[in-house]
Tab-separated table of C-alpha atoms and ligand atoms in Angstrom:
chain	number	residue	atom	x	y	z
A	159	MET	CA	25.835	25.567	-25.107
A	160	THR	CA	23.743	22.188	-23.795
A	161	VAL	CA	20.204	22.220	-23.828
A	162	THR	CA	18.675	22.755	-20.298
A	163	LYS	CA	17.241	19.483	-20.237
A	164	LYS	CA	12.444	19.491	-18.812
A	165	ILE	CA	11.266	17.256	-16.742
A	166	SER	CA	7.230	16.843	-17.184
A	167	LEU	CA	4.522	15.855	-14.305
A	168	VAL	CA	1.572	14.299	-15.151
A	169	VAL	CA	-1.106	14.639	-12.277
A	170	PRO	CA	-4.507	13.154	-13.145
A	171	PHE	CA	-7.010	15.114	-11.138
A	172	TYR	CA	-10.637	14.089	-9.838
A	173	ASN	CA	-12.881	16.696	-7.858
A	174	GLU	CA	-9.587	17.545	-6.135
A	175	GLY	CA	-10.839	20.955	-5.044
A	176	GLY	CA	-9.674	22.556	-1.948
A	177	GLY	CA	-6.504	20.542	-2.163
A	178	VAL	CA	-5.386	22.064	-6.280
A	179	HIS	CA	-3.764	25.316	-4.426
A	180	SER	CA	-1.909	23.013	-1.894
A	181	PHE	CA	-0.750	20.924	-4.271
A	182	ALA	CA	0.295	23.908	-6.771
A	183	ARG	CA	2.314	25.687	-3.595
A	184	SER	CA	4.192	22.635	-2.948
A	185	ILE	CA	5.348	21.758	-6.335
A	186	ALA	CA	6.290	24.885	-7.131
A	187	ALA	CA	8.528	24.891	-3.723
A	188	ILE	CA	10.274	22.044	-4.556
A	189	LEU	CA	10.771	23.021	-8.067
A	190	ALA	CA	12.386	26.034	-7.033
A	191	ALA	CA	14.789	23.646	-4.975
A	192	ILE	CA	15.899	21.945	-8.475
A	193	HIS	CA	18.079	23.856	-10.384
A	194	GLY	CA	19.275	23.289	-13.974
A	195	TYR	CA	16.027	21.936	-15.721
A	196	ASP	CA	12.547	23.138	-17.053
A	197	PHE	CA	9.647	21.638	-15.682
A	198	GLU	CA	6.270	21.158	-17.325
A	199	ILE	CA	2.873	20.664	-15.169
A	200	ILE	CA	0.680	18.572	-17.256
A	201	CYS	CA	-2.612	18.847	-14.275
A	202	ILE	CA	-5.589	16.546	-16.101
A	203	ASP	CA	-8.983	17.733	-15.451
A	204	ASP	CA	-10.641	13.862	-15.648
A	205	GLY	CA	-14.242	15.494	-15.903
A	206	SER	CA	-13.924	17.027	-12.124
A	207	LYS	CA	-17.552	17.988	-10.465
A	208	ASP	CA	-16.604	20.096	-8.509
A	209	THR	CA	-14.435	24.136	-8.696
A	210	THR	CA	-11.178	21.369	-9.323
A	211	LEU	CA	-9.918	22.974	-13.118
A	212	GLN	CA	-11.217	27.156	-12.066
A	213	GLU	CA	-9.349	26.086	-9.438
A	214	LEU	CA	-6.559	24.659	-12.085
A	215	MET	CA	-6.901	27.692	-14.461
A	216	GLN	CA	-5.888	30.076	-11.711
A	217	VAL	CA	-2.459	27.928	-11.233
A	218	ARG	CA	-2.012	28.326	-14.514
A	219	SER	CA	-1.987	31.968	-14.343
A	220	LEU	CA	0.778	32.233	-12.032
A	221	ASP	CA	2.327	29.937	-12.918
A	222	PRO	CA	2.565	29.614	-16.692
A	223	ARG	CA	4.193	26.458	-16.176
A	224	PHE	CA	1.132	24.357	-14.467
A	225	THR	CA	-0.541	23.684	-18.443
A	226	VAL	CA	-4.306	21.868	-18.235
A	227	LEU	CA	-5.567	19.095	-19.844
A	228	GLU	CA	-9.792	19.354	-19.865
A	229	LEU	CA	-11.289	16.022	-20.657
A	230	SER	CA	-14.603	15.361	-21.561
A	231	ARG	CA	-15.684	13.923	-18.675
A	232	ASN	CA	-14.494	11.173	-15.758
A	233	PHE	CA	-12.603	8.918	-17.855
A	234	GLY	CA	-10.875	7.324	-14.210
A	235	LYS	CA	-6.838	7.745	-13.650
A	236	GLU	CA	-5.376	5.025	-16.005
A	237	ALA	CA	-6.964	7.102	-18.853
A	238	ALA	CA	-5.909	9.810	-17.499
A	239	MET	CA	-2.788	10.035	-16.883
A	240	THR	CA	-2.458	8.293	-20.517
A	241	ALA	CA	-4.004	11.781	-21.434
A	242	GLY	CA	-0.765	13.242	-19.908
A	243	ILE	CA	2.037	11.131	-20.461
A	244	ASP	CA	0.976	11.406	-24.801
A	245	TYR	CA	1.016	15.249	-24.521
A	246	ALA	CA	4.226	15.436	-21.738
A	247	ASP	CA	6.660	16.135	-24.077
A	248	GLY	CA	10.282	16.330	-20.670
A	249	ASP	CA	13.324	14.488	-21.120
A	250	ALA	CA	11.861	12.547	-18.335
A	251	VAL	CA	8.037	12.195	-16.986
A	252	ILE	CA	6.839	12.021	-13.842
A	253	PRO	CA	2.838	11.007	-12.828
A	254	ILE	CA	2.348	11.873	-9.201
A	255	ASP	CA	-0.510	12.014	-7.525
A	256	ALA	CA	-2.288	15.406	-7.602
A	257	ASP	CA	-3.045	14.282	-3.174
A	258	LEU	CA	0.579	15.097	-1.665
A	259	GLN	CA	1.266	11.386	-1.389
A	260	ASP	CA	3.090	10.593	-3.766
A	261	PRO	CA	5.762	12.419	-1.464
A	262	PRO	CA	7.600	15.694	-4.414
A	263	GLU	CA	10.141	16.102	-1.862
A	264	LEU	CA	11.777	12.815	-3.875
A	265	ILE	CA	11.591	14.642	-7.498
A	266	LYS	CA	14.969	15.759	-6.344
A	267	THR	CA	16.017	12.305	-5.981
A	268	MET	CA	14.601	10.163	-8.484
A	269	ILE	CA	16.058	13.314	-11.017
A	270	ALA	CA	20.078	11.918	-9.571
A	271	HIS	CA	18.931	8.756	-10.508
A	272	TRP	CA	18.367	8.914	-13.686
A	273	GLU	CA	20.783	11.625	-14.550
A	274	GLN	CA	23.060	8.284	-13.516
A	275	GLY	CA	21.670	6.129	-16.171
A	276	ALA	CA	18.674	5.087	-14.755
A	277	GLU	CA	15.871	4.817	-17.310
A	278	VAL	CA	13.363	4.262	-14.560
A	279	VAL	CA	13.469	5.799	-10.990
A	280	LEU	CA	10.087	3.867	-9.040
A	281	ALA	CA	9.305	5.062	-5.942
A	282	LYS	CA	8.732	2.150	-3.089
A	283	ARG	CA	5.958	3.066	-0.213
A	284	VAL	CA	8.053	1.351	2.834
A	285	ASP	CA	5.309	2.113	5.049
A	286	ARG	CA	1.926	2.162	4.291
A	287	SER	CA	0.398	3.123	7.907
A	288	SER	CA	-1.693	6.118	6.511
A	289	ASP	CA	-3.493	3.930	3.809
A	290	SER	CA	-6.025	1.424	6.341
A	291	TYR	CA	-5.604	-2.209	7.315
A	292	LEU	CA	-8.219	-3.853	5.366
A	293	LYS	CA	-6.190	-1.929	2.110
A	294	ARG	CA	-2.814	-2.571	2.307
A	295	LYS	CA	-3.823	-6.551	3.607
A	296	THR	CA	-5.787	-6.433	0.538
A	297	ALA	CA	-2.958	-4.713	-1.959
A	298	ALA	CA	-0.453	-7.590	-0.568
A	299	LEU	CA	-3.112	-10.026	-1.511
A	300	PHE	CA	-3.414	-8.913	-4.766
A	301	TYR	CA	0.306	-8.051	-5.727
A	302	ARG	CA	1.242	-12.009	-4.787
A	303	PHE	CA	-1.844	-13.647	-6.415
A	304	HIS	CA	-0.898	-11.171	-9.648
A	305	ASN	CA	2.391	-11.889	-9.855
A	306	THR	CA	2.372	-15.234	-9.195
A	307	LEU	CA	0.135	-15.728	-11.948
A	308	SER	CA	1.196	-12.865	-14.842
A	309	GLY	CA	4.928	-13.307	-16.787
A	310	VAL	CA	5.598	-10.084	-15.703
A	311	LYS	CA	6.045	-8.903	-12.488
A	312	ILE	CA	4.966	-5.495	-11.109
A	313	PRO	CA	7.076	-4.420	-8.137
A	314	GLU	CA	4.854	-4.774	-4.201
A	315	ASN	CA	3.710	-1.644	-2.967
A	316	VAL	CA	5.561	0.638	-6.298
A	317	GLY	CA	1.980	2.970	-7.078
A	318	ASP	CA	2.030	5.402	-10.594
A	319	PHE	CA	4.987	7.376	-8.871
A	320	ARG	CA	7.666	7.009	-10.659
A	321	LEU	CA	10.728	9.088	-13.322
A	322	MET	CA	10.579	7.725	-16.543
A	323	ASP	CA	12.747	8.642	-19.186
A	324	ARG	CA	11.587	9.243	-22.998
A	325	VAL	CA	12.707	6.066	-24.309
A	326	VAL	CA	10.541	4.402	-21.948
A	327	VAL	CA	7.234	7.106	-22.666
A	328	LYS	CA	7.911	6.305	-26.535
A	329	ALA	CA	7.367	2.854	-25.390
A	330	LEU	CA	4.628	3.297	-23.785
A	331	ARG	CA	2.998	5.400	-26.066
A	332	GLN	CA	2.911	2.175	-28.697
A	333	LEU	CA	0.868	0.361	-26.549
A	334	PRO	CA	-2.247	-0.103	-28.455
A	335	GLU	CA	-4.339	-1.152	-25.751
A	336	ARG	CA	-7.687	0.634	-24.510
A	337	GLN	CA	-7.780	-1.188	-21.468
A	338	ARG	CA	-4.715	0.573	-19.323
A	339	PHE	CA	-3.565	-0.956	-15.819
A	340	MET	CA	-1.118	1.856	-16.188
A	341	LYS	CA	1.440	0.069	-13.372
A	342	GLY	CA	0.451	-3.378	-15.660
A	343	LEU	CA	2.001	-1.148	-18.435
A	344	PHE	CA	5.352	0.202	-16.729
A	345	ALA	CA	5.964	-3.191	-15.230
A	346	TRP	CA	5.687	-4.946	-19.335
A	347	VAL	CA	8.037	-2.210	-21.127
A	348	GLY	CA	10.934	-3.070	-18.455
A	349	PHE	CA	13.812	-1.066	-19.064
A	350	LYS	CA	17.461	-0.466	-16.399
A	351	THR	CA	15.673	0.452	-12.730
A	352	VAL	CA	16.073	2.449	-9.652
A	353	THR	CA	14.223	1.955	-6.719
A	354	VAL	CA	14.437	4.738	-4.367
A	355	GLU	CA	11.795	4.232	-1.038
A	356	TYR	CA	9.122	6.451	0.887
A	357	LYS	CA	6.618	6.779	3.373
A	358	ARG	CA	3.168	7.281	2.482
A	359	GLU	CA	1.463	9.633	4.462
A	360	ALA	CA	-2.258	10.559	4.406
A	361	ARG	CA	-4.156	12.293	1.736
A	362	GLU	CA	-3.748	15.642	2.941
A	363	ILE	CA	-7.556	17.326	1.750
A	364	GLY	CA	-10.662	15.270	0.256
A	365	ILE	CA	-11.485	11.567	0.101
A	366	THR	CA	-10.031	8.759	-2.368
A	367	LYS	CA	-11.417	8.119	-5.721
A	368	PHE	CA	-11.283	4.494	-4.641
A	369	SER	CA	-13.947	2.812	-3.364
A	370	GLY	CA	-13.961	-1.102	-2.327
A	371	TRP	CA	-15.636	-2.298	-5.542
A	372	LYS	CA	-13.702	0.503	-7.926
A	373	LEU	CA	-10.249	-1.421	-6.660
A	374	TRP	CA	-11.720	-5.172	-6.791
A	375	ASN	CA	-12.616	-4.534	-10.421
A	376	PHE	CA	-8.999	-2.578	-11.423
A	377	ALA	CA	-7.090	-5.986	-9.834
A	378	LEU	CA	-9.532	-7.269	-11.703
A	379	GLU	CA	-8.187	-5.130	-14.527
A	380	GLY	CA	-4.506	-6.337	-13.564
A	381	ILE	CA	-4.901	-10.104	-13.478
A	382	THR	CA	-6.859	-10.304	-16.602
A	383	SER	CA	-4.745	-7.851	-19.070
A	384	PHE	CA	-1.310	-8.796	-18.444
A	385	SER	CA	-2.678	-13.432	-17.076
A	386	THR	CA	-4.440	-16.260	-18.928
A	387	THR	CA	-3.565	-18.230	-16.150
A	388	PRO	CA	-7.508	-18.547	-15.049
A	389	LEU	CA	-8.751	-19.737	-17.953
A	390	LYS	CA	-5.593	-22.246	-17.757
A	391	ILE	CA	-6.760	-22.963	-14.488
A	392	MET	CA	-10.223	-23.792	-15.508
A	393	THR	CA	-8.846	-26.725	-18.280
A	394	TYR	CA	-7.248	-27.764	-14.765
A	395	VAL	CA	-10.065	-27.784	-12.663
A	396	GLY	CA	-12.421	-28.755	-15.163
A	397	ALA	CA	-9.529	-32.235	-15.900
A	398	MET	CA	-9.384	-32.838	-12.691
A	399	GLY	CA	-13.483	-32.915	-12.007
A	400	THR	CA	-13.079	-35.156	-14.429
A	401	LEU	CA	-11.632	-38.194	-13.874
A	402	VAL	CA	-12.648	-37.889	-10.322
A	403	THR	CA	-15.716	-38.206	-11.766
A	404	ALA	CA	-14.880	-41.200	-14.037
A	405	CYS	CA	-13.372	-42.797	-11.298
A	406	TYR	CA	-16.767	-42.469	-8.503
A	407	ALA	CA	-18.706	-43.695	-11.340
A	408	LEU	CA	-15.988	-47.389	-11.799
A	409	TYR	CA	-16.748	-47.757	-8.531
A	410	ILE	CA	-20.770	-47.375	-8.932
A	411	VAL	CA	-20.376	-49.547	-11.951
A	412	ILE	CA	-18.228	-51.889	-9.342
A	413	ARG	CA	-19.775	-51.488	-6.447
A	414	THR	CA	-23.562	-52.607	-8.763
A	415	LEU	CA	-22.172	-55.932	-9.961
A	416	VAL	CA	-20.775	-56.516	-7.049
A	417	HIS	CA	-23.396	-55.932	-4.775
A	418	GLY	CA	-26.317	-55.313	-6.155
A	419	VAL	CA	-28.494	-52.505	-7.001
A	420	ASP	CA	-29.718	-50.473	-3.776
A	421	VAL	CA	-30.822	-46.542	-3.436
A	422	PRO	CA	-28.939	-44.217	-2.012
A	423	GLY	CA	-30.322	-41.213	-1.184
A	424	TYR	CA	-30.465	-38.493	-3.245
A	425	ALA	CA	-28.605	-36.148	-1.370
A	426	SER	CA	-24.566	-37.142	-3.070
A	427	LEU	CA	-26.825	-35.971	-6.244
A	428	LEU	CA	-27.272	-32.950	-5.026
A	429	VAL	CA	-24.414	-31.697	-4.156
A	430	ALA	CA	-22.812	-33.388	-7.140
A	431	ILE	CA	-25.034	-31.286	-9.913
A	432	LEU	CA	-24.832	-28.484	-8.025
A	433	PHE	CA	-20.746	-28.091	-7.520
A	434	THR	CA	-20.518	-28.562	-10.988
A	435	GLY	CA	-23.136	-25.866	-11.989
A	436	SER	CA	-21.414	-23.976	-10.053
A	437	LEU	CA	-17.552	-24.409	-11.290
A	438	GLN	CA	-18.899	-24.464	-14.703
A	439	LEU	CA	-20.587	-20.846	-13.961
A	440	VAL	CA	-17.220	-20.004	-12.493
A	441	GLY	CA	-15.966	-20.944	-15.475
A	442	ILE	CA	-18.085	-18.851	-17.632
A	443	GLY	CA	-18.232	-16.290	-15.000
A	444	ILE	CA	-13.962	-16.099	-15.821
A	445	LEU	CA	-15.025	-16.067	-19.720
A	446	GLY	CA	-17.212	-13.550	-19.525
A	447	GLU	CA	-14.193	-11.511	-17.882
A	448	TYR	CA	-12.188	-12.289	-21.075
A	449	ILE	CA	-14.372	-12.212	-23.894
A	450	GLY	CA	-16.290	-8.383	-22.078
A	451	ARG	CA	-12.642	-7.310	-23.376
A	452	ILE	CA	-11.961	-8.290	-25.658
A	453	TYR	CA	-14.749	-6.735	-27.060
A	454	MET	CA	-14.419	-3.588	-25.333
A	455	GLU	CA	-10.909	-3.466	-27.471
A	456	SER	CA	-12.282	-4.485	-30.723
A	457	LYS	CA	-14.110	-1.819	-30.034
A	458	GLN	CA	-10.856	0.669	-30.652
A	459	ARG	CA	-11.704	3.444	-28.719
A	460	PRO	CA	-9.747	6.438	-27.812
A	461	VAL	CA	-8.737	6.068	-24.162
A	462	TYR	CA	-9.967	9.531	-23.304
A	463	VAL	CA	-10.893	12.237	-25.160
A	464	VAL	CA	-9.601	15.644	-24.192
A	465	ARG	CA	-12.118	18.589	-24.701
A	466	LYS	CA	-9.663	21.458	-24.782
A	467	ARG	CA	-6.194	22.019	-24.103
A	468	TYR	CA	-4.569	25.093	-21.857
A	469	ALA	CA	-0.470	25.415	-22.647
A	470	ASP	CA	0.526	27.505	-25.464
A	471	GLY	CA	2.886	30.318	-24.576
A	472	ASP	CA	-0.887	33.317	-24.836
A	473	ASP	CA	-1.869	33.343	-21.433
A	474	SER	CA	-1.673	36.643	-19.066
A	475	GLY	CA	1.170	36.062	-16.278
A	476	GLY	CA	4.741	34.457	-16.569
A	477	GLN	CA	6.155	35.128	-13.096
A	478	LEU	CA	6.442	32.226	-10.105
A	479	ARG	CA	4.205	33.852	-7.413
A	480	TYR	CA	3.075	30.545	-5.928
A	481	SER	CA	7.290	29.931	-5.218
A	482	ASP	CA	7.607	33.465	-4.356
A	483	ASN	CA	5.266	33.957	-2.027
A	484	GLU	CA	5.791	31.331	0.166
B	539	UDP	N1	-8.050	10.544	-9.648
B	539	UDP	C1	-8.550	10.248	-11.185
B	539	UDP	N2	-9.193	9.780	-11.490
B	539	UDP	C2	-9.981	9.395	-11.811
B	539	UDP	C3	-10.148	8.455	-9.991
B	539	UDP	C4	-8.705	9.458	-9.656
B	539	UDP	O1	-8.091	11.104	-11.744
B	539	UDP	O2	-11.601	8.819	-11.739
B	539	UDP	C5	-6.924	10.952	-9.536
B	539	UDP	C6	-7.193	11.832	-8.059
B	539	UDP	O3	-8.120	12.756	-8.118
B	539	UDP	C7	-5.546	11.801	-7.302
B	539	UDP	C8	-4.971	10.495	-8.365
B	539	UDP	O4	-5.687	9.691	-9.382
B	539	UDP	O5	-4.475	12.239	-8.562
B	539	UDP	C9	-4.924	9.204	-7.155
B	539	UDP	O6	-6.553	8.531	-5.919
B	539	UDP	P1	-6.641	8.704	-4.948
B	539	UDP	O7	-5.547	9.880	-3.647
B	539	UDP	O8	-8.566	8.808	-4.146
B	539	UDP	O9	-6.383	7.697	-5.210
B	539	UDP	P2	-5.545	6.762	-4.032
B	539	UDP	O10	-4.655	7.203	-3.346
B	539	UDP	O11	-6.797	6.692	-2.591
B	539	UDP	O12	-5.580	5.177	-3.876
B	540	MG	MG1	-4.304	9.395	-2.735
C-alpha cells in the first residue's frame, strides 16, 4: 500500500478580511483538480485587526483541511511564514500569499516538478506589470545590489511562492536567526532547484501591506542579513580618504616651503570637515545597523507567539463544500 503524500500550503493573512473566502474558494477549486495527494492549508492570522480570523474560522468549519494558527499580534509576514513552516508536516510545503497574487494554478506544475526530483520549485514572475513602475524598478535595483554584495544570490523576481521538499524545510527550521529574511534563507539552504514562470496578477481584494518605508527596511534587512560588505566598504572608503588627505597634506607642506605662507579661504577647510564628518556618520550608521541586529539576535526571543491553533480533527464539518458548491 502506498501512503498518500501530503502537501502543506502556508498562507499568511494580515487584515485580509473580505478576501478570505475568495482565496479559500480558489484554492479548493484548484486542489480538487489535483488527485492523489492530501492537502493541509495552514492559515496564519498575523494579528489582523479586521474580520480575517472569523472568516478563517468559517472557512475551517466548511473545510477542515484549512487549519488556523492565530498569532498573538502582528509579527510581520516573515515571522508568520516561519510559524506556518514550523507547523507544516507535509512532504512538501508551499508558501503562498493570501491575495491570490501567486496563482494557485501553478501548484499542479510545481508538484509535477517535485515528483520528477526537484527539491525546490521556484515560481518566477516574468511579467510584473501589475506592480507599479516604482516598485518594479526598486525591486530590480535591490536584487542587483544585494546579489553584488552578498555571497548568497537571491534569484531575481522570485517571491516566497515556491514548493519545498521536506528536507529543505527541515534545513530551514535549523536556521536559528530571529530576524528572518525568508528569501535569503530559502536561497541559503540551496538544494536542487527548478524554476517555473508566471505572470503576476494584480491584488484581488484589499491593499498591499507593504509601504515604501516597510520595503526599504525589508531591503536593509536582506542586505545586512546576508552580507558584511557594507562594513568592508567603509574600511576602504576610509583608507582612500586617508590616502587622499595624506597626499594633500604633503602638497601643502611643499607648497608652503616653496612659496611661503599664504592665507587661503576657509571654504576648502569647511568642505573637508563637513565631508569627513558626514562620511563618519554614514560609517557609524552602517555599524549601527549591524550592531542593532546583533543586539536583537542576542535577546534570543522567539520569532512569533501563537495564541491558539485550530487544527485537530475535533471541529464539525468535513465536507469539501467549497469545491462542491462552485
Ligand atoms: N502579510 C502578513 N503580515 C504582514 C504583512 C503582510 O502576513 O505584516 C501577508 C499578507 O496578508 C499577504 C502577504 O503577506 O498574504 C503578502 O502581502 P501583500 O500582498 O500586502 O504584499 P505585496 O504582494 O504587495 O508585496
Ligand atoms: Mg500581494
